[in-house]
CSV table of C-alpha atoms (C1' of nucleotides) in Angstrom, one decimal:
chain,number,residue,atom,x,y,z
A,1,MET,CA,101.3,108.8,106.5
A,2,SER,CA,101.3,112.2,104.8
A,3,ALA,CA,104.9,111.7,103.5
A,4,MET,CA,103.6,108.8,101.4
A,5,ASP,CA,100.6,110.7,99.9
A,6,SER,CA,102.8,112.0,97.1
A,7,HIS,CA,103.9,108.6,96.0
A,8,ILE,CA,102.1,107.3,92.9
A,9,GLY,CA,102.7,103.8,94.2
A,10,TYR,CA,101.0,104.5,97.5
A,11,ARG,CA,98.0,106.3,95.9
A,12,ILE,CA,97.5,103.3,93.6
A,13,ARG,CA,97.8,101.0,96.5
A,14,ILE,CA,95.1,102.9,98.4
A,15,LEU,CA,92.8,102.9,95.4
A,16,GLN,CA,93.4,99.2,94.7
A,17,LEU,CA,92.6,98.4,98.3
A,18,ARG,CA,89.3,100.3,98.1
A,19,ILE,CA,88.2,98.7,94.8
A,20,PHE,CA,89.1,95.3,96.0
A,21,LYS,CA,87.4,95.8,99.4
A,22,ASP,CA,84.2,96.2,97.4
A,23,ILE,CA,85.0,93.2,95.2
A,24,TYR,CA,85.9,91.0,98.1
A,25,GLU,CA,82.6,91.9,99.8
A,26,ARG,CA,80.7,90.8,96.6
A,27,MET,CA,82.8,87.7,96.3
A,28,GLU,CA,81.9,86.8,99.9
A,29,ARG,CA,78.2,87.1,99.1
A,30,LEU,CA,78.8,84.9,96.0
A,31,GLY,CA,80.7,82.4,98.2
A,32,MET,CA,83.7,82.6,96.0
A,33,SER,CA,87.3,83.7,96.5
A,34,LEU,CA,88.9,86.1,94.1
A,35,GLY,CA,91.3,83.4,93.0
A,36,ALA,CA,88.4,81.0,92.4
A,37,TYR,CA,86.7,83.8,90.4
A,38,THR,CA,89.7,84.4,88.3
A,39,ALA,CA,90.3,80.7,87.6
A,40,LEU,CA,86.7,80.1,86.6
A,41,VAL,CA,86.7,83.1,84.2
A,42,ALA,CA,89.8,81.8,82.6
A,43,ILE,CA,88.6,78.2,82.3
A,44,ARG,CA,85.3,79.5,80.9
A,45,GLU,CA,87.2,81.4,78.2
A,46,ASN,CA,89.7,78.5,77.6
A,47,PRO,CA,87.9,75.2,78.1
A,48,GLY,CA,90.4,72.4,78.6
A,49,VAL,CA,93.2,74.7,79.7
A,50,ARG,CA,96.1,72.9,81.4
A,51,GLN,CA,96.3,73.4,85.1
A,52,GLY,CA,99.9,74.5,84.8
A,53,VAL,CA,99.2,77.0,82.1
A,54,LEU,CA,96.4,78.5,84.1
A,55,GLY,CA,98.6,78.6,87.2
A,56,ALA,CA,101.3,80.4,85.3
A,57,ALA,CA,98.8,82.9,83.9
A,58,MET,CA,97.5,83.6,87.4
A,59,HIS,CA,101.0,83.7,89.0
A,60,VAL,CA,99.9,80.9,91.3
A,61,LYS,CA,102.5,78.3,92.2
A,62,ARG,CA,101.8,74.7,91.3
A,63,PRO,CA,101.2,73.4,94.8
A,64,ASN,CA,98.8,76.2,95.5
A,65,MET,CA,97.1,75.7,92.1
A,66,THR,CA,96.4,72.1,93.2
A,67,LYS,CA,94.6,73.3,96.3
A,68,LEU,CA,92.6,75.9,94.4
A,69,VAL,CA,91.4,73.4,91.8
A,70,ASN,CA,90.7,70.8,94.5
A,71,GLY,CA,88.3,73.3,96.1
A,72,LEU,CA,86.6,74.1,92.7
A,73,GLU,CA,86.3,70.4,92.0
A,74,LYS,CA,84.8,69.6,95.4
A,75,ALA,CA,82.4,72.4,95.0
A,76,GLY,CA,81.3,70.8,91.7
A,77,LEU,CA,82.3,73.8,89.6
A,78,VAL,CA,85.2,72.3,87.7
A,79,VAL,CA,86.2,68.8,86.4
A,80,ARG,CA,89.7,67.5,85.8
A,81,ALA,CA,90.5,65.3,82.8
A,82,THR,CA,93.7,63.6,81.7
A,83,PRO,CA,94.4,64.0,77.9
A,84,SER,CA,95.5,60.8,76.2
A,85,CYS,CA,98.4,62.7,74.5
A,86,ASP,CA,100.1,63.5,77.8
A,87,LYS,CA,98.9,61.5,80.8
A,88,ARG,CA,100.8,63.7,83.2
A,89,ALA,CA,98.7,66.8,82.3
A,90,VAL,CA,95.3,67.9,83.7
A,91,GLU,CA,92.8,69.7,81.6
A,92,LEU,CA,90.2,71.9,83.3
A,93,ARG,CA,86.6,72.4,82.2
A,94,LEU,CA,83.5,74.0,83.9
A,95,THR,CA,80.6,71.9,84.9
A,96,PRO,CA,77.1,73.2,84.0
A,97,GLN,CA,76.9,74.3,87.6
A,98,GLY,CA,80.3,76.1,87.2
A,99,GLU,CA,79.1,77.8,84.1
A,100,GLN,CA,76.0,79.0,85.9
A,101,ARG,CA,77.9,80.3,89.0
A,102,ILE,CA,80.6,82.1,87.0
A,103,ALA,CA,78.1,83.7,84.7
A,104,ALA,CA,76.2,85.1,87.8
A,105,ALA,CA,79.5,86.2,89.4
A,106,MET,CA,80.7,88.0,86.3
A,107,GLU,CA,77.5,89.8,85.9
A,108,ASP,CA,77.9,91.1,89.5
A,109,VAL,CA,81.6,92.1,89.0
A,110,CYS,CA,80.9,93.8,85.7
A,111,ALA,CA,78.1,95.8,87.3
A,112,HIS,CA,80.5,96.9,90.0
A,113,ASP,CA,83.1,97.9,87.5
A,114,SER,CA,80.5,99.9,85.5
A,115,GLU,CA,79.6,101.8,88.6
A,116,ILE,CA,83.3,102.6,89.1
A,117,GLY,CA,83.6,103.6,85.5
A,118,GLN,CA,80.7,106.0,85.7
A,119,LEU,CA,82.6,108.0,88.3
A,120,LEU,CA,84.6,109.3,85.3
A,121,SER,CA,83.6,110.7,81.9
A,122,ALA,CA,84.4,108.6,78.8
A,123,VAL,CA,87.4,110.8,78.0
A,124,GLU,CA,88.7,110.6,81.6
A,125,ARG,CA,88.2,106.9,81.6
A,126,ARG,CA,90.3,106.6,78.4
A,127,ASP,CA,92.9,108.9,79.8
A,128,LEU,CA,93.2,106.9,83.0
A,129,MET,CA,93.5,103.6,81.2
A,130,ARG,CA,96.2,105.2,79.0
A,131,LEU,CA,98.2,106.6,81.9
A,132,LEU,CA,97.9,103.3,83.9
A,133,ASP,CA,99.2,101.4,80.9
A,134,ARG,CA,102.1,103.9,80.4
A,135,VAL,CA,103.2,103.4,84.0
A,136,SER,CA,102.6,99.7,83.9
A,137,ASP,CA,104.6,99.2,80.6
A,138,GLY,CA,107.3,101.5,81.8
A,139,ILE,CA,107.9,99.5,84.9
A,140,GLU,CA,108.0,96.3,83.0
A,141,ALA,CA,110.5,97.8,80.5
A,142,ARG,CA,112.7,99.1,83.3
A,143,ARG,CA,112.6,95.7,85.0
A,144,ARG,CA,113.7,93.9,81.9
A,145,GLY,CA,116.3,96.4,80.7
A,146,ASP,CA,117.8,97.3,84.1
A,147,ALA,CA,120.9,95.6,85.5
A,148,ARG,CA,119.8,96.8,89.0
B,13,MET,CA,91.7,86.7,81.3
B,14,SER,CA,90.9,88.9,78.3
B,15,ALA,CA,87.3,89.5,79.6
B,16,MET,CA,88.8,91.3,82.6
B,17,ASP,CA,91.2,93.6,80.7
B,18,SER,CA,88.5,96.3,80.3
B,19,HIS,CA,87.9,96.5,84.1
B,20,ILE,CA,89.4,99.5,85.7
B,21,GLY,CA,89.7,97.6,88.9
B,22,TYR,CA,91.6,94.8,87.2
B,23,ARG,CA,94.0,97.2,85.4
B,24,ILE,CA,94.7,99.0,88.7
B,25,ARG,CA,95.3,95.6,90.4
B,26,ILE,CA,97.9,94.7,87.7
B,27,LEU,CA,99.7,98.0,88.0
B,28,GLN,CA,99.7,97.9,91.8
B,29,LEU,CA,101.1,94.3,91.7
B,30,ARG,CA,103.9,95.5,89.4
B,31,ILE,CA,104.7,98.5,91.5
B,32,PHE,CA,104.7,96.5,94.7
B,33,LYS,CA,106.7,93.7,93.3
B,34,ASP,CA,109.4,96.3,92.9
B,35,ILE,CA,108.8,97.7,96.3
B,36,TYR,CA,108.8,94.3,98.0
B,37,GLU,CA,112.1,93.4,96.3
B,38,ARG,CA,113.6,96.6,97.8
B,39,MET,CA,112.0,95.9,101.2
B,40,GLU,CA,113.5,92.5,101.1
B,41,ARG,CA,117.0,93.9,100.6
B,42,LEU,CA,116.3,96.4,103.4
B,43,GLY,CA,115.2,93.5,105.6
B,44,MET,CA,111.8,95.1,106.3
B,45,SER,CA,108.2,94.2,105.5
B,46,LEU,CA,105.9,96.7,103.9
B,47,GLY,CA,103.9,96.9,107.1
B,48,ALA,CA,107.0,97.6,109.2
B,49,TYR,CA,108.0,100.3,106.7
B,50,THR,CA,104.6,102.0,106.9
B,51,ALA,CA,104.5,101.8,110.7
B,52,LEU,CA,108.0,103.3,111.0
B,53,VAL,CA,107.2,106.2,108.6
B,54,ALA,CA,104.1,107.0,110.6
B,55,ILE,CA,105.8,106.8,114.0
B,56,ARG,CA,108.6,109.0,112.6
B,57,GLU,CA,106.0,111.6,111.6
B,58,ASN,CA,104.0,111.2,114.8
B,59,PRO,CA,106.3,110.4,117.7
B,60,GLY,CA,104.4,109.1,120.6
B,61,VAL,CA,101.5,107.9,118.5
B,62,ARG,CA,99.2,105.5,120.3
B,63,GLN,CA,99.4,101.9,119.0
B,64,GLY,CA,95.7,101.7,118.5
B,65,VAL,CA,95.6,105.0,116.5
B,66,LEU,CA,98.4,103.8,114.3
B,67,GLY,CA,96.7,100.4,113.8
B,68,ALA,CA,93.4,102.2,112.8
B,69,ALA,CA,95.3,104.4,110.3
B,70,MET,CA,97.0,101.3,108.8
B,71,HIS,CA,93.8,99.2,108.8
B,72,VAL,CA,95.6,96.6,110.9
B,73,LYS,CA,93.6,94.9,113.6
B,74,ARG,CA,94.8,95.2,117.2
B,75,PRO,CA,96.1,91.7,117.7
B,76,ASN,CA,98.1,91.9,114.5
B,77,MET,CA,99.3,95.4,115.5
B,78,THR,CA,100.7,93.8,118.7
B,79,LYS,CA,102.7,91.3,116.6
B,80,LEU,CA,103.9,93.9,114.2
B,81,VAL,CA,105.1,96.2,117.1
B,82,ASN,CA,106.6,93.2,118.9
B,83,GLY,CA,108.8,92.6,115.9
B,84,LEU,CA,109.9,96.3,115.6
B,85,GLU,CA,110.7,96.3,119.3
B,86,LYS,CA,112.7,93.1,119.2
B,87,ALA,CA,114.6,94.5,116.2
B,88,GLY,CA,115.4,97.6,118.4
B,89,LEU,CA,113.7,100.0,116.0
B,90,VAL,CA,110.8,101.1,118.3
B,91,VAL,CA,110.2,101.6,122.0
B,92,ARG,CA,106.9,101.3,123.8
B,93,ALA,CA,106.0,103.7,126.6
B,94,THR,CA,103.0,103.9,128.9
B,95,PRO,CA,101.7,107.5,129.4
B,96,SER,CA,100.9,108.4,133.0
B,97,CYS,CA,97.6,109.9,131.9
B,98,ASP,CA,96.3,106.5,130.7
B,99,LYS,CA,98.1,103.4,131.9
B,100,ARG,CA,96.3,101.2,129.4
B,101,ALA,CA,97.7,103.0,126.4
B,102,VAL,CA,101.0,102.5,124.6
B,103,GLU,CA,102.9,105.2,122.9
B,104,LEU,CA,105.4,104.4,120.2
B,105,ARG,CA,108.7,106.2,119.4
B,106,LEU,CA,111.6,105.4,117.1
B,107,THR,CA,115.0,104.5,118.6
B,108,PRO,CA,118.1,106.2,117.1
B,109,GLN,CA,118.6,102.9,115.2
B,110,GLY,CA,115.0,103.0,114.0
B,111,GLU,CA,115.4,106.6,112.8
B,112,GLN,CA,118.5,105.6,110.9
B,113,ARG,CA,116.9,102.5,109.3
B,114,ILE,CA,113.7,104.3,108.2
B,115,ALA,CA,115.6,107.2,106.8
B,116,ALA,CA,117.6,104.9,104.6
B,117,ALA,CA,114.5,102.9,103.6
B,118,MET,CA,112.5,106.1,102.8
B,119,GLU,CA,115.3,107.3,100.6
B,120,ASP,CA,115.3,104.1,98.7
B,121,VAL,CA,111.5,104.0,98.3
B,122,CYS,CA,111.4,107.7,97.3
B,123,ALA,CA,114.0,107.1,94.6
B,124,HIS,CA,111.9,104.2,93.3
B,125,ASP,CA,108.8,106.3,93.2
B,126,SER,CA,110.7,109.1,91.4
B,127,GLU,CA,111.7,106.6,88.8
B,128,ILE,CA,108.1,105.7,88.3
B,129,GLY,CA,107.0,109.3,88.3
B,130,GLN,CA,109.5,110.1,85.5
B,131,LEU,CA,107.6,107.7,83.2
B,132,LEU,CA,105.1,110.5,82.9
B,133,SER,CA,105.3,114.2,82.3
B,134,ALA,CA,104.5,116.6,85.1
B,135,VAL,CA,101.1,117.3,83.6
B,136,GLU,CA,100.3,113.6,83.1
B,137,ARG,CA,101.4,112.9,86.7
B,138,ARG,CA,99.0,115.6,88.0
B,139,ASP,CA,96.2,114.2,85.8
B,140,LEU,CA,96.8,110.6,87.0
B,141,MET,CA,96.8,111.7,90.6
B,142,ARG,CA,93.6,113.6,90.0
B,143,LEU,CA,91.9,110.7,88.3
B,144,LEU,CA,92.9,108.2,90.9
B,145,ASP,CA,91.6,110.5,93.6
B,146,ARG,CA,88.3,111.0,91.8
B,147,VAL,CA,87.8,107.2,91.6
B,148,SER,CA,89.0,106.7,95.1
B,149,ASP,CA,86.7,109.4,96.6
B,150,GLY,CA,83.8,108.3,94.5
B,151,ILE,CA,84.1,104.7,95.8
B,152,GLU,CA,84.2,106.0,99.4
B,153,ALA,CA,81.2,108.2,98.8
B,154,ARG,CA,79.2,105.4,97.3
B,155,ARG,CA,80.1,103.1,100.1
B,156,ARG,CA,78.9,105.6,102.7
B,157,GLY,CA,75.8,106.7,100.9
B,158,ASP,CA,74.6,103.4,99.5
B,159,ALA,CA,72.0,101.2,101.3
B,160,ARG,CA,73.4,98.2,99.5
C,2,DT,C1',116.8,63.6,82.6
C,3,DA,C1',112.9,66.9,82.4
C,4,DT,C1',107.9,67.8,83.1
C,5,DT,C1',103.3,67.8,85.3
C,6,DG,C1',101.0,67.5,89.2
C,7,DT,C1',100.7,66.1,94.2
C,8,DT,C1',101.9,66.0,99.1
C,9,DA,C1',103.8,67.9,103.2
C,10,DT,C1',105.2,71.8,105.4
C,11,DA,C1',106.1,76.5,106.8
C,12,DC,C1',105.7,81.4,106.9
C,13,DT,C1',103.1,85.7,106.5
C,14,DC,C1',98.8,88.3,106.9
C,15,DT,C1',94.5,88.6,108.5
C,16,DA,C1',90.4,87.7,111.6
C,17,DT,C1',87.8,86.5,116.0
C,18,DA,C1',87.2,85.4,120.9
C,19,DA,C1',88.7,85.5,125.4
C,20,DC,C1',91.6,87.6,128.7
C,21,DT,C1',94.1,91.7,131.7
C,22,DA,C1',94.5,96.0,133.4
C,23,DT,C1',93.1,100.2,133.5
C,24,DA,C1',89.3,104.0,133.0
D,15,DT,C1',80.7,99.1,131.7
D,16,DA,C1',83.8,100.4,128.2
D,17,DT,C1',88.5,100.8,126.4
D,18,DA,C1',93.7,99.6,125.2
D,19,DG,C1',96.4,96.1,124.6
D,20,DT,C1',97.6,91.1,124.8
D,21,DT,C1',97.2,86.1,124.0
D,22,DA,C1',95.7,82.1,121.6
D,23,DT,C1',94.1,80.4,117.6
D,24,DA,C1',92.4,79.7,113.0
D,25,DG,C1',91.9,80.8,108.2
D,26,DA,C1',93.5,82.4,103.8
D,27,DG,C1',97.5,83.0,100.5
D,28,DT,C1',102.0,82.0,99.2
D,29,DA,C1',106.7,79.7,99.3
D,30,DT,C1',110.0,75.5,98.9
D,31,DA,C1',111.4,70.6,98.9
D,32,DA,C1',110.5,65.9,98.0
D,33,DC,C1',107.8,62.7,95.6
D,34,DA,C1',105.1,59.8,91.7
D,35,DA,C1',103.9,59.2,87.1
D,36,DT,C1',104.9,60.2,82.6
D,37,DA,C1',107.6,62.1,78.7
DNA sequence: TATTGTTATACTCTATAACTATA
DNA sequence: TATAGTTATAGAGTATAACAATA
């Protein structure tokens, strides 16, 4: 394993696994998968969002999006509606129960992230965000511009 | 999604996904899963490592470790051996073919990581590693010390 | 003909329980 | 009895192809 310690990708992987282990544990207690959480947050911020648009934003394939939304609907957290302008489409909105559940979940997740944030000073936090963005953007730019 | 942008955990998740999307593409061309790669690197550095010890290090459960090693064995990359001192145990070693495959794979992965590393200056790289470690260690410490 | 979403299906990863053979 | 590994199995998450309804 030591040969991998020097890899930035590996370090980031380890950190991400640790952070998400925490988050998954919280999600479990909230009775909600990470995918469900992400979807509910997005629907809350974009009421009436099309199922396909949400799936694209989440990088979830359409058939899998159907299953995810089915679960949310059965749990009474989300309702589907067909807009009259395009009867193929499906618009997603939170139910009152969905609003309540996601508000509680977000509070929990934000508290967790604040705890992580407090491991660093404000300056360090800003530096870390900046460095992560630099790497992230660089990878994207390389992917686009590179013939490979 | 915008509500999540400020979360360190979320940023790291995004970056990790981007880096590993690259790595997975390379793995695919090398005909090797990330788990297989990690195992082969570890066996190379620790010839004769016990299957259970490797599984613990990789955070892979025993039944899943069995399947992973089965695949490596069938591919002719790894051999299992039972030490005389404990006939329950299994020691893992690379075959010559395994040595060859993992050497090529590591070269490819290291080249990729160097490319990522070159997106930052030496000082920034050191800073990023330090900050990632700080957060990583802090999370671990909190997990251990917290009654939750 | 292209699209939005659904169904059916399969493959990978992961997780647990029950089993064997040793210790 | 405890441990190392295996088997069987089940659950997520993700991928593709074929389909229905609509545009």
